[in-house]
PDB file of C-alpha atoms in Angstrom:
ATOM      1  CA  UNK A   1     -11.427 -14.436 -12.065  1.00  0.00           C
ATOM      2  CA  UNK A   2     -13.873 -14.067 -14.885  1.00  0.00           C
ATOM      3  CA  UNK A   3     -12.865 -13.032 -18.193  1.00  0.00           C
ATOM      4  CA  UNK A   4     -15.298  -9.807 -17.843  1.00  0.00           C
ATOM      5  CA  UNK A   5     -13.226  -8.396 -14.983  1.00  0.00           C
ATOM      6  CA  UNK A   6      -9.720  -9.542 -15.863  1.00  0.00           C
ATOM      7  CA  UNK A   7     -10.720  -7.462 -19.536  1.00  0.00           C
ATOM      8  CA  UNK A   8     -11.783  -4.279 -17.892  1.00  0.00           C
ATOM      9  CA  UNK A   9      -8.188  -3.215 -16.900  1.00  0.00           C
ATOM     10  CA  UNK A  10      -7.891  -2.689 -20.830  1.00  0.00           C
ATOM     11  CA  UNK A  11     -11.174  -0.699 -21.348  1.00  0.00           C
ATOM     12  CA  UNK A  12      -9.424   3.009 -20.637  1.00  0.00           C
ATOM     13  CA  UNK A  13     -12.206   5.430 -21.030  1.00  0.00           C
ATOM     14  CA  UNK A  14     -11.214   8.903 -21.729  1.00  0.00           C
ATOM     15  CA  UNK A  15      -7.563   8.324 -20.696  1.00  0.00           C
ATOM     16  CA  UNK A  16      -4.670   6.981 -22.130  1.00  0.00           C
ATOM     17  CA  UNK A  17      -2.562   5.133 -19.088  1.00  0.00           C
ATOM     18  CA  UNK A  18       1.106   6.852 -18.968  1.00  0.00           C
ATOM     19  CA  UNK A  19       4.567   4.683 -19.428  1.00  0.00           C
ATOM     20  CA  UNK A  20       4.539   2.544 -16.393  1.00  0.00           C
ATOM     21  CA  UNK A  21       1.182   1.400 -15.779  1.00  0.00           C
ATOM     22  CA  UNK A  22       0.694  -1.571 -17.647  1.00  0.00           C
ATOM     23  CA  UNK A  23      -2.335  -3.793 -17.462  1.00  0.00           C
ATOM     24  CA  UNK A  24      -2.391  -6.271 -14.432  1.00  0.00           C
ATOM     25  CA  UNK A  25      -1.471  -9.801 -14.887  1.00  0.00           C
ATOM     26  CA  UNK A  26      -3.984 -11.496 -17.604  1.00  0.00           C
ATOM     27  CA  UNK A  27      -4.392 -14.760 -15.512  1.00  0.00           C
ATOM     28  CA  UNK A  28      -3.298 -15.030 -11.717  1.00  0.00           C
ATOM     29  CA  UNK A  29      -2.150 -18.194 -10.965  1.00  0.00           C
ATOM     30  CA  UNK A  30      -4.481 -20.041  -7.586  1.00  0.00           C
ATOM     31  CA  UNK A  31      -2.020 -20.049  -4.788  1.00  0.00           C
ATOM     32  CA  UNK A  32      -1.033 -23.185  -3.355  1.00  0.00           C
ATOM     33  CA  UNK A  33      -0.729 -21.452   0.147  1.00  0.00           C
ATOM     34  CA  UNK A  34      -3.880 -21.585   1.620  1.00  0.00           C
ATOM     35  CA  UNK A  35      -4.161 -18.510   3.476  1.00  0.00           C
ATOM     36  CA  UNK A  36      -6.172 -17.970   6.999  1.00  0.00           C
ATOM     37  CA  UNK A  37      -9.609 -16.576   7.201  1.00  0.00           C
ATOM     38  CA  UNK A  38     -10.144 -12.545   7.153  1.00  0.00           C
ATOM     39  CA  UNK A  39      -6.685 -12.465   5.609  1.00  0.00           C
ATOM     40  CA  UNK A  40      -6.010  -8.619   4.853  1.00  0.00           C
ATOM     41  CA  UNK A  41      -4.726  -7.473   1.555  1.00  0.00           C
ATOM     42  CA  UNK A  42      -3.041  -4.255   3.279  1.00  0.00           C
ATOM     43  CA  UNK A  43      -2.317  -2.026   0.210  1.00  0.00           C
ATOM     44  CA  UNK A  44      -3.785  -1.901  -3.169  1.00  0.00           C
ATOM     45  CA  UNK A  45      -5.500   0.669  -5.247  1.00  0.00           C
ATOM     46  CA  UNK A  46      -9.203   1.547  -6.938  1.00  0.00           C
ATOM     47  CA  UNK A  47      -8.733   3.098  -9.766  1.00  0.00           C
ATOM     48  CA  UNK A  48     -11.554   4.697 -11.914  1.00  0.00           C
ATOM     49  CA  UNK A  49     -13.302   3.807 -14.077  1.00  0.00           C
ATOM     50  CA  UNK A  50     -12.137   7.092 -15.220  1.00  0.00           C
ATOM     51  CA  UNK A  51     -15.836   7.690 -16.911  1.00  0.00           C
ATOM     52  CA  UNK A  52     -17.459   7.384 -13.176  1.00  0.00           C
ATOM     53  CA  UNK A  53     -14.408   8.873 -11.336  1.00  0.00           C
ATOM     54  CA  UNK A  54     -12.132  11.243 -13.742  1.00  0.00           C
ATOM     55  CA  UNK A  55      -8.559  11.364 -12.457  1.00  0.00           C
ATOM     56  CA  UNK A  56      -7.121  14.912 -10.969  1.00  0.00           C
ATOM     57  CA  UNK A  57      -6.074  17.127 -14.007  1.00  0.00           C
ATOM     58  CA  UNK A  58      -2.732  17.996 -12.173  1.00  0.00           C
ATOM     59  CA  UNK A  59      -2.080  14.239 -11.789  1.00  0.00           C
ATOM     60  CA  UNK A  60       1.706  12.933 -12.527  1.00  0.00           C
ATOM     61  CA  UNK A  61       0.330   9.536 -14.063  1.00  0.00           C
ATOM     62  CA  UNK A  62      -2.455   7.718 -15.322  1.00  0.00           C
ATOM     63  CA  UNK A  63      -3.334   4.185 -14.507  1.00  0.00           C
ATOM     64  CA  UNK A  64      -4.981   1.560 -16.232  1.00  0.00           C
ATOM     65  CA  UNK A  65      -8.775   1.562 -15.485  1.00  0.00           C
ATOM     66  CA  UNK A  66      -8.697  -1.027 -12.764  1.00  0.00           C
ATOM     67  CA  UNK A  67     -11.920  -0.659 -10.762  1.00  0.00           C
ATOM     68  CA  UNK A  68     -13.502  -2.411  -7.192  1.00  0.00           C
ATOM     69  CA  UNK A  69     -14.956  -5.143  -9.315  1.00  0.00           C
ATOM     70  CA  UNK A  70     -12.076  -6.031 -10.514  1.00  0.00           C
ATOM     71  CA  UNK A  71     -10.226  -5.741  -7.620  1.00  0.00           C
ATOM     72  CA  UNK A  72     -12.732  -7.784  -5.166  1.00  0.00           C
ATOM     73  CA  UNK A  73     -12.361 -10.327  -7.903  1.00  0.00           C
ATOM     74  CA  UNK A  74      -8.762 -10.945  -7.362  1.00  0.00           C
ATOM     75  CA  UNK A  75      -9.108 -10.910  -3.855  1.00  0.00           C
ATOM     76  CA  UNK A  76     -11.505 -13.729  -3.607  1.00  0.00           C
ATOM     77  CA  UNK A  77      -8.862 -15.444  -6.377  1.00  0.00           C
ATOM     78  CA  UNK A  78      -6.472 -15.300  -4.019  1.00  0.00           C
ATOM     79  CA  UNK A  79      -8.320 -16.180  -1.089  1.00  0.00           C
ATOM     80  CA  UNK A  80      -8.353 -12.935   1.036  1.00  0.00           C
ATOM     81  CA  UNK A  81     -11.415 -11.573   2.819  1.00  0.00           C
ATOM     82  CA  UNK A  82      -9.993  -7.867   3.838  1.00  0.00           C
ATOM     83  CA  UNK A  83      -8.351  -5.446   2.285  1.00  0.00           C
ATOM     84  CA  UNK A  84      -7.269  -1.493   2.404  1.00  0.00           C
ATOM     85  CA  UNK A  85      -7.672   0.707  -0.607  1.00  0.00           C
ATOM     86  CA  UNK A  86      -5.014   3.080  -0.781  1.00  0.00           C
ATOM     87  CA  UNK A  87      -6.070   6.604  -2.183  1.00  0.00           C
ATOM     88  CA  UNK A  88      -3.735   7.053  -5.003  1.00  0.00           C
ATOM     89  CA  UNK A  89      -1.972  10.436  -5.845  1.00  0.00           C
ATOM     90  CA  UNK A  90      -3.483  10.403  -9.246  1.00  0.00           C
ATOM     91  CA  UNK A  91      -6.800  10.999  -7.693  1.00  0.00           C
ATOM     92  CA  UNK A  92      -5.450  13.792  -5.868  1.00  0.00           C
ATOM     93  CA  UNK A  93      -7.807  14.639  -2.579  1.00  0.00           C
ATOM     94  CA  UNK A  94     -10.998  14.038  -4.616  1.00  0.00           C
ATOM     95  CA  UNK A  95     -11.721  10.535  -2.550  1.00  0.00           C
ATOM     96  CA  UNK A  96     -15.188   9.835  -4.888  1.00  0.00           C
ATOM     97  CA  UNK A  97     -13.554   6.436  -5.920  1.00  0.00           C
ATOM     98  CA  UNK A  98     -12.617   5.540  -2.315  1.00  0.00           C
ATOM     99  CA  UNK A  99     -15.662   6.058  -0.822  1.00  0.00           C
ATOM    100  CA  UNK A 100     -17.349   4.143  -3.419  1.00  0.00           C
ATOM    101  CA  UNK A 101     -15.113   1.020  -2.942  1.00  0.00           C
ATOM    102  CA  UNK A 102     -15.462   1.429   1.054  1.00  0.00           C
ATOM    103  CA  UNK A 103     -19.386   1.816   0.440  1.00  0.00           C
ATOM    104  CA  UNK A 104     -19.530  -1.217  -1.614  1.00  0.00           C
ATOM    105  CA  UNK A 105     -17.193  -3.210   1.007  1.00  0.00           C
ATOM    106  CA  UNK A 106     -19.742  -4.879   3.312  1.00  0.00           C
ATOM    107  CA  UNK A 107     -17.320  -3.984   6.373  1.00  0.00           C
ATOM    108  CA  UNK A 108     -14.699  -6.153   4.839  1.00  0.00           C
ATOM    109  CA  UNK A 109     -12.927  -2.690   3.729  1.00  0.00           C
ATOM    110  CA  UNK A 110     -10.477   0.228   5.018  1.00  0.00           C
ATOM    111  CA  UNK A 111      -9.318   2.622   3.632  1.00  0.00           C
ATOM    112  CA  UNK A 112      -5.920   5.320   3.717  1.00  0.00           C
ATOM    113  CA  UNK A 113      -6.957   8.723   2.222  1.00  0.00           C
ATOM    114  CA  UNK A 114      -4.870  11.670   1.274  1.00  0.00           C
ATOM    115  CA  UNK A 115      -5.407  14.871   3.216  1.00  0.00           C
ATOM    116  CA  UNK A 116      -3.297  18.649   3.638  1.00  0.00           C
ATOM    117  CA  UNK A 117      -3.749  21.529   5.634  1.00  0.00           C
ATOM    118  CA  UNK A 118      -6.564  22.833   3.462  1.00  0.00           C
ATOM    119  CA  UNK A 119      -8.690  19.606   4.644  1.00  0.00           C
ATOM    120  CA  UNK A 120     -11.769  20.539   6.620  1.00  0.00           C
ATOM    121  CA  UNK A 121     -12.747  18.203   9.805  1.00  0.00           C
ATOM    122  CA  UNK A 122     -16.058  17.762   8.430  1.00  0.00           C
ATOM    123  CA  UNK A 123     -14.476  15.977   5.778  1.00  0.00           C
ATOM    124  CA  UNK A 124     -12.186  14.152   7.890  1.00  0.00           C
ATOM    125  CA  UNK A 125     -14.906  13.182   9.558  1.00  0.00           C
ATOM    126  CA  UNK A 126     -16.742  11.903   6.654  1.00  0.00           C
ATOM    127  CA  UNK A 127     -13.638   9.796   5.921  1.00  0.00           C
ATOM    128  CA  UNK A 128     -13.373   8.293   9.134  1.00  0.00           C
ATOM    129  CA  UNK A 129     -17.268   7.257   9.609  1.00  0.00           C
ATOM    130  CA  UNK A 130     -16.694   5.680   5.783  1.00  0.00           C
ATOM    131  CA  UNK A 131     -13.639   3.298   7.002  1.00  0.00           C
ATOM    132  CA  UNK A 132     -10.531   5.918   6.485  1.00  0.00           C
ATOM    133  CA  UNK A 133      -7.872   4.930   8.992  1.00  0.00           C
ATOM    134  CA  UNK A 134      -4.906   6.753   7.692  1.00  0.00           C
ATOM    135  CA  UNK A 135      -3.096   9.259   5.320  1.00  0.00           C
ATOM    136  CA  UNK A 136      -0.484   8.623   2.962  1.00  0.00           C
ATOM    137  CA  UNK A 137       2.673  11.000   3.135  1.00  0.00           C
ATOM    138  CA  UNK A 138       4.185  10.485  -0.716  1.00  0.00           C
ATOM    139  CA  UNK A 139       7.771  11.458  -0.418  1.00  0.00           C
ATOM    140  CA  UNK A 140       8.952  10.076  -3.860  1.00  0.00           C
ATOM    141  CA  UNK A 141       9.282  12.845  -6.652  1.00  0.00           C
ATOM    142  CA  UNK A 142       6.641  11.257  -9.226  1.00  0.00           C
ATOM    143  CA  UNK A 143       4.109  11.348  -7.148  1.00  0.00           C
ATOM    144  CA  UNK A 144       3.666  15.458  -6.033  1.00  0.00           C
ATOM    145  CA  UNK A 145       5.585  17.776  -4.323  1.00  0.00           C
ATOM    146  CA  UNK A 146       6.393  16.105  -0.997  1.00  0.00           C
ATOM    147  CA  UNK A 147       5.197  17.475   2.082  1.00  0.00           C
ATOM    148  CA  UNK A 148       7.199  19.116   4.564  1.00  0.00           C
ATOM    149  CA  UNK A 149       8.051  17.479   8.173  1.00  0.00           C
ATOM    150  CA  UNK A 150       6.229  20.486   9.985  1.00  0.00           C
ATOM    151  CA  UNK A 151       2.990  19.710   7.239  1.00  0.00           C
ATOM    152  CA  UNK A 152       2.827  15.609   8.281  1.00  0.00           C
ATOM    153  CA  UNK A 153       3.506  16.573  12.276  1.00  0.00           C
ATOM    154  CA  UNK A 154       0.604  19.513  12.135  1.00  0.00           C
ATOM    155  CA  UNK A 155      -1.705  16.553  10.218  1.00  0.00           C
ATOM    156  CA  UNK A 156      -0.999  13.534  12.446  1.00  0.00           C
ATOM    157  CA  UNK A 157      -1.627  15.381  15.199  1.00  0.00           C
ATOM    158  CA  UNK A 158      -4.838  16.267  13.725  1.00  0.00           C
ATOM    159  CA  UNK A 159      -6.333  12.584  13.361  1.00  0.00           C
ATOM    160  CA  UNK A 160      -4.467  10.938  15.973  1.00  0.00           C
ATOM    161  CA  UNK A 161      -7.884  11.358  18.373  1.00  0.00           C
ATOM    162  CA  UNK A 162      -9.707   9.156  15.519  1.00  0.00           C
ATOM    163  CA  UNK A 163      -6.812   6.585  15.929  1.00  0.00           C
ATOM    164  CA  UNK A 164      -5.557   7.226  12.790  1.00  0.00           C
ATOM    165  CA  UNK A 165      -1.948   6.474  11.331  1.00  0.00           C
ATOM    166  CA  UNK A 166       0.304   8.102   9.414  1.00  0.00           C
ATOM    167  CA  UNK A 167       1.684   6.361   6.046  1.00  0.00           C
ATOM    168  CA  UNK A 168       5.586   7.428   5.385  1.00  0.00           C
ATOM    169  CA  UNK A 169       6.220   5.964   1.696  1.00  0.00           C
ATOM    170  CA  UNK A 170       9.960   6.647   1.070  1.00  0.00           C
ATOM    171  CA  UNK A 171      12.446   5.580  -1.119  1.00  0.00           C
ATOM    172  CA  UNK A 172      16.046   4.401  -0.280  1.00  0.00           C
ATOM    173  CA  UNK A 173      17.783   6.699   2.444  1.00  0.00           C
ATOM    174  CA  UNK A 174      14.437   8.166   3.099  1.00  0.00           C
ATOM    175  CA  UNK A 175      14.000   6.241   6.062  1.00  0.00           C
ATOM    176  CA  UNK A 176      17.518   7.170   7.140  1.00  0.00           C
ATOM    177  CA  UNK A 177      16.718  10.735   6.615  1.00  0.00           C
ATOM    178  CA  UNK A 178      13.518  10.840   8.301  1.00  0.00           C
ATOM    179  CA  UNK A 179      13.862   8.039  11.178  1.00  0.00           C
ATOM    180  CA  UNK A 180      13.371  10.459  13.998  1.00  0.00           C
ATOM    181  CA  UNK A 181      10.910  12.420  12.747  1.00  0.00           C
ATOM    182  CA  UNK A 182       8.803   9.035  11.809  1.00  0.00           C
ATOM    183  CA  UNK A 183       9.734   8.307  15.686  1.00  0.00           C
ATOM    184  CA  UNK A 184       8.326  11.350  17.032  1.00  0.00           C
ATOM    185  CA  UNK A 185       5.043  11.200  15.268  1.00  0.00           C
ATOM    186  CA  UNK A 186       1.711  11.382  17.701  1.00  0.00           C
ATOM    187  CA  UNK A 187       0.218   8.690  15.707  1.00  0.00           C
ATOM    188  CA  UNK A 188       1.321   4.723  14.505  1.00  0.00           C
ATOM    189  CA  UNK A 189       3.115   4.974  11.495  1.00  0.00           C
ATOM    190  CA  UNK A 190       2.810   2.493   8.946  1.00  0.00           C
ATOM    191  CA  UNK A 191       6.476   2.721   6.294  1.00  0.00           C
ATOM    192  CA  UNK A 192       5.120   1.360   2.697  1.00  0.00           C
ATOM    193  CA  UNK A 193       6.629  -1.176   0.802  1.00  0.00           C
ATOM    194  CA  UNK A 194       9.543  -2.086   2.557  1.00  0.00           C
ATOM    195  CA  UNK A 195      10.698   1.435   2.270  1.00  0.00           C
ATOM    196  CA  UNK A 196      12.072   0.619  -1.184  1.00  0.00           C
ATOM    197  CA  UNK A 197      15.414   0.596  -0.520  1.00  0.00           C
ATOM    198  CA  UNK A 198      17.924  -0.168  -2.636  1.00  0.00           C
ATOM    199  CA  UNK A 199      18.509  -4.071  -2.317  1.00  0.00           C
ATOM    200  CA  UNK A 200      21.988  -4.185  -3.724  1.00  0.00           C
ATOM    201  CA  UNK A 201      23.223  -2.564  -1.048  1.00  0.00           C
ATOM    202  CA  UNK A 202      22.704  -5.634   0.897  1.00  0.00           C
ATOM    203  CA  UNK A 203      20.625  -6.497   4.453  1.00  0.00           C
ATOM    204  CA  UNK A 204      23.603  -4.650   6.999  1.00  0.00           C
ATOM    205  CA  UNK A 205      22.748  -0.938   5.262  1.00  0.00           C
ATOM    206  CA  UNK A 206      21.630   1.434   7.308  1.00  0.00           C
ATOM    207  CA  UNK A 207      18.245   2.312   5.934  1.00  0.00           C
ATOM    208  CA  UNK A 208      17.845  -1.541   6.768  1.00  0.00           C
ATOM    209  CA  UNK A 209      18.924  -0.644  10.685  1.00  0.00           C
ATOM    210  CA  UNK A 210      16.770   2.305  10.185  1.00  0.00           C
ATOM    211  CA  UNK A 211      13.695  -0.119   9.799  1.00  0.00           C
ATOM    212  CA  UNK A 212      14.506  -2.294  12.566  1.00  0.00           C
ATOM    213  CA  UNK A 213      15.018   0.473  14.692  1.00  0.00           C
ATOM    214  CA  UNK A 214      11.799   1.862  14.093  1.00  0.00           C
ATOM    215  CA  UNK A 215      10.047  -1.403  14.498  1.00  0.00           C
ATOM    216  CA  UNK A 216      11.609  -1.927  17.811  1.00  0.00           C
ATOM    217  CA  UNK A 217       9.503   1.628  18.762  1.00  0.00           C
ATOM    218  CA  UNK A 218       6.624  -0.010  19.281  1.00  0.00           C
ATOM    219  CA  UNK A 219       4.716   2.270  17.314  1.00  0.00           C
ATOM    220  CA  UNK A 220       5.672   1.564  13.989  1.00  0.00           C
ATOM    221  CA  UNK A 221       4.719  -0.935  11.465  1.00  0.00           C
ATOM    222  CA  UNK A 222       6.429  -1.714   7.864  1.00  0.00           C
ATOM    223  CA  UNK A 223       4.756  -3.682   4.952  1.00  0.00           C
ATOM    224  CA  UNK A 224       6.650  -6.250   3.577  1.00  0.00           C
ATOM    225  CA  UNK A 225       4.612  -5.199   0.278  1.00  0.00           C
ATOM    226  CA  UNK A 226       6.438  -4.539  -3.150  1.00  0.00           C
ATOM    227  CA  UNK A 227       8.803  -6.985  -3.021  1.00  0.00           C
ATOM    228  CA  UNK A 228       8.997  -6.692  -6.754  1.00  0.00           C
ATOM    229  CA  UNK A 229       9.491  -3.105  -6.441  1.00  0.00           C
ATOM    230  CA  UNK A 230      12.723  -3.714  -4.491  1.00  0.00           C
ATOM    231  CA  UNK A 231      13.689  -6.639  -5.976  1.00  0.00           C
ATOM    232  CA  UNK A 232      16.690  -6.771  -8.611  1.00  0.00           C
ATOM    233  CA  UNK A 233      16.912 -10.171  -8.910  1.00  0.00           C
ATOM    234  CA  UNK A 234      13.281 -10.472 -10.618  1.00  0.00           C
ATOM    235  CA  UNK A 235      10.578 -13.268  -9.919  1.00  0.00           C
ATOM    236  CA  UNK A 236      10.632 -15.250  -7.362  1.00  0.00           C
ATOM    237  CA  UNK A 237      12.387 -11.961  -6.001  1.00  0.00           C
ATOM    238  CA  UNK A 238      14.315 -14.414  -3.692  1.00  0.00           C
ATOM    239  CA  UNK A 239      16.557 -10.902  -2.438  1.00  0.00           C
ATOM    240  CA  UNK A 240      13.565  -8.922  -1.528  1.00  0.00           C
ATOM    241  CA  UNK A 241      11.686 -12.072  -0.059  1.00  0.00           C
ATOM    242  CA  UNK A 242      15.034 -12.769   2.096  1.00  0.00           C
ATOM    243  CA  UNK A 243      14.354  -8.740   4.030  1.00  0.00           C
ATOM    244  CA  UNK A 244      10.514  -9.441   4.013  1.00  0.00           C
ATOM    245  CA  UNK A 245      11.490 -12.526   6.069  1.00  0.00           C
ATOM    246  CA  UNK A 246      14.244 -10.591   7.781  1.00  0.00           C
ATOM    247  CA  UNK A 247      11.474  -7.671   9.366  1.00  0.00           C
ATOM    248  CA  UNK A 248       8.708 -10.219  10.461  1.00  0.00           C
ATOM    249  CA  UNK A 249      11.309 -12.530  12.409  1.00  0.00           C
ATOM    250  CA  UNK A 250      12.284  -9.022  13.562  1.00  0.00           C
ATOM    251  CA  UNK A 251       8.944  -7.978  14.846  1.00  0.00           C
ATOM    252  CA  UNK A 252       6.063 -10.447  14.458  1.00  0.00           C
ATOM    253  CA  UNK A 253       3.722  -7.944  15.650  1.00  0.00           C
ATOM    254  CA  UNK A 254       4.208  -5.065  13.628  1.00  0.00           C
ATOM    255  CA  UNK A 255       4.732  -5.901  10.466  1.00  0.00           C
ATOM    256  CA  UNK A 256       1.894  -5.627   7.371  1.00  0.00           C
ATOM    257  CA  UNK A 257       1.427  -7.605   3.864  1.00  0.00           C
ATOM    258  CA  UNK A 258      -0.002  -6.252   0.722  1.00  0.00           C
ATOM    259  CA  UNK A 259      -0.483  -6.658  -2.961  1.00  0.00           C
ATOM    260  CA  UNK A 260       0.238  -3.689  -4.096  1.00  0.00           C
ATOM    261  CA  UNK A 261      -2.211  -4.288  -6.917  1.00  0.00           C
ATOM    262  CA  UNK A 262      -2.443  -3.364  -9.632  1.00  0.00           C
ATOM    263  CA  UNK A 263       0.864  -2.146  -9.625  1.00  0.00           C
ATOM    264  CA  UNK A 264       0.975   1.297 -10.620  1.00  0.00           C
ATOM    265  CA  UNK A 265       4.216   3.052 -11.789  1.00  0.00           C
ATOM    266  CA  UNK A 266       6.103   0.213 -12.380  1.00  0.00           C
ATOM    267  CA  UNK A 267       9.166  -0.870 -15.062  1.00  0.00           C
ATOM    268  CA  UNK A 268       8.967  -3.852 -16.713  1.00  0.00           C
ATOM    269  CA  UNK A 269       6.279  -6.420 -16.320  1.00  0.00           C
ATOM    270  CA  UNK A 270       3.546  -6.330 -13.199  1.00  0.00           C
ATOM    271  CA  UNK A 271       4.066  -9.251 -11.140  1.00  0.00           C
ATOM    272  CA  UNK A 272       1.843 -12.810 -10.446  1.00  0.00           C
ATOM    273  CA  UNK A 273      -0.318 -11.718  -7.444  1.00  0.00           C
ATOM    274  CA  UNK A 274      -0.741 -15.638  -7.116  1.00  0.00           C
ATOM    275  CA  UNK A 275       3.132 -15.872  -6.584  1.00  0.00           C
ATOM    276  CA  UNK A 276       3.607 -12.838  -4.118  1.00  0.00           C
ATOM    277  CA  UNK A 277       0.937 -14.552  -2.152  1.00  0.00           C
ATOM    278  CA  UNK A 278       3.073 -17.643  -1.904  1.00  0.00           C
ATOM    279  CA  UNK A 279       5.752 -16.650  -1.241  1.00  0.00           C
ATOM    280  CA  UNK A 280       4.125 -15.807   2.291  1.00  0.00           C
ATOM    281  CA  UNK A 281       5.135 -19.375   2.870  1.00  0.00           C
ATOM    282  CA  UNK A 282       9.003 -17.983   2.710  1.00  0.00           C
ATOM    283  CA  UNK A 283       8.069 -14.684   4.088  1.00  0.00           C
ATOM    284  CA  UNK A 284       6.504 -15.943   7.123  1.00  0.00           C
ATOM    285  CA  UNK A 285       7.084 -19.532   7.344  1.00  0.00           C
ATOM    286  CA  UNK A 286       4.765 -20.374  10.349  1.00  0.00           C
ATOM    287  CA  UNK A 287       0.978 -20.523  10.572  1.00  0.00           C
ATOM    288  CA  UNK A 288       0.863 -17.844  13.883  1.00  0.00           C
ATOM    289  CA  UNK A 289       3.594 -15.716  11.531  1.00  0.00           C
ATOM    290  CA  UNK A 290       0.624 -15.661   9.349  1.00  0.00           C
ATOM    291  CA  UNK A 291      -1.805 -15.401  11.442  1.00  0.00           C
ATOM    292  CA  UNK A 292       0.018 -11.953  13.096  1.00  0.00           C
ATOM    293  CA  UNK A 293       1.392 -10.738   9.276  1.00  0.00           C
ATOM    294  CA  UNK A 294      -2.374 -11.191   7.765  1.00  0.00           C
ATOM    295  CA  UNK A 295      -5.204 -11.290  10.374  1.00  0.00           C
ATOM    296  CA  UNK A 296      -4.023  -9.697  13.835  1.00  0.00           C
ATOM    297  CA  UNK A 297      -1.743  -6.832  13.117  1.00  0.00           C
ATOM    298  CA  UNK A 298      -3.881  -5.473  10.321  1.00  0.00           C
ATOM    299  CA  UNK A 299      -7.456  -5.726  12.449  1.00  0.00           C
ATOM    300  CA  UNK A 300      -5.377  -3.846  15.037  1.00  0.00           C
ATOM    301  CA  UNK A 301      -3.990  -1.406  12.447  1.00  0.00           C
ATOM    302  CA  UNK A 302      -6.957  -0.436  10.614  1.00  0.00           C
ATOM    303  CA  UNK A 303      -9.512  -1.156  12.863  1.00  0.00           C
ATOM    304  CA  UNK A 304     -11.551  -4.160  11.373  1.00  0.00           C
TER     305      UNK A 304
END
């Protein structure tokens, strides 16, 4: 990564980031793990600059300026040639920074936007010839109101002709609360970030069965993204990597890996996107575990 890009991240514009959205890590380490070609990057986030793409006024945080440069950069640090942006609450459902990321992709992006009831087809349908795949369903509290069962059923079945998905990120019980609803859903459903549960209440918990019960669907998929989001043990995040490792010997097949960069809403420091990547040797300890966790599963997910 060259020092131009890694320095951007500090170059804020006309905003100020909020508490919890630090810069990025200043210097990557090269992974050791050599990864497998079109290896997918299945969650990370564009954001601004805020000059070119101003964030939504009625946003609940500000990032750091982080934006596709920056991010491509990384990605060819790290030795992956795919990736999906995430649309990001803070942009609200102005998708100007996503479409200018997918634009710039050369095919080698995807993207998950944000959509409600008040979304026109036409603009769906500008999405989906742009390289949308999916929309994000943001239960946790700092990120908007959450929307309502009856509001994610009405919108999945709205996209699921396009072969979209639905992403359910949840925190703790959340995936207790809502496992039959996610189960019902017309559409694949992809759970974010391990469905942050709360670690110290160990691998037998039942938002941990919840997961595995939903895997064994058929229909749904879980990244094993955010590990140091879940973790309490901080890095090498050896309790979070041990329930990464527990979902993919679980279900091979459906089961996603992400960054997660760069990090927004975090405490403490962001995490070495050199290390998460390997500790994909840990996470999936096999080259076809790899393979399934980096190149198959997300081609088949998001349509690569």
């Amino acid at each position: 990564m060259t020092d131009s890009l890694i320095s951007t991240a500090a170059e804020h514009g006309p905003y100020r980031p909020s508490e919890g959205n630090p810069p990025p890590h200043p210097s990557p380490r090269k992974p050791a793990l050599a990864l497998p070609a079109d290896s997918c990057d299945s969650h990370c986030h564009v954001f601004g600059p805020g000059a070119l793409f101003p964030y939504d006024k009625d946003r609940t945080f500000t990032p750091v300026d982080v934006p596709r440069q920056q991010v491509a950069a990384l990605h060819e640090h790290l030795g992956l040639g795919r990736a999906v942006v995430i649309q990001s609450a803070c942009n609200g459902f102005d998708h100007s920074v996503l479409l200018d990321a997918l634009g710039h992709g050369g095919g080698r992006l995807r993207g998950v936007g944000l959509i409600d009831e008040r979304t026109p087809p036409e603009e769906i349908a500008r999405l989906h010839a742009a390289g949308v795949r999916g929309f994000r369903c943001n239960f946790l509290p700092h990120l908007r109101r959450a929307p309502s069962e009856a509001e994610i059923a009405m919108l999945a079945a709205s996209v699921a002709g396009l072969g979209w998905h639905t992403e359910i990120h949840v925190e703790g019980e959340g995936v207790v609360e809502h496992e039959r609803f996610i189960a019902a859903l017309p559409t694949p459903v992809v759970i974010d970030h391990l469905g942050r549960i709360d670690i110290r209440r160990g691998l037998g918990q039942p938002a941990v069965r919840s997961l595995l019960r939903l895997l064994d669907t058929g229909r749904v998929y879980v990244k094993v993204s955010g590990i140091d989001r879940v973790s309490r043990q901080g890095p090498p995040y050896a309790d979070a990597v041990e329930l990464a490792a527990l979902l993919v010997r679980h279900a091979p097949e459906r089961v996603l890996w992400g960054t997660d960069f760069p990090h927004p809403n975090i405490a403490g420091n962001p995490p070495d996107d050199g290390l998460l990547v390997d500790l994909l040797a840990e996470i999936a300890p096999s080259a076809e575990l790899r393979d399934l966790l980096l190149v198959a599963n997300p081609a088949a997910v998001f349509d690569f």
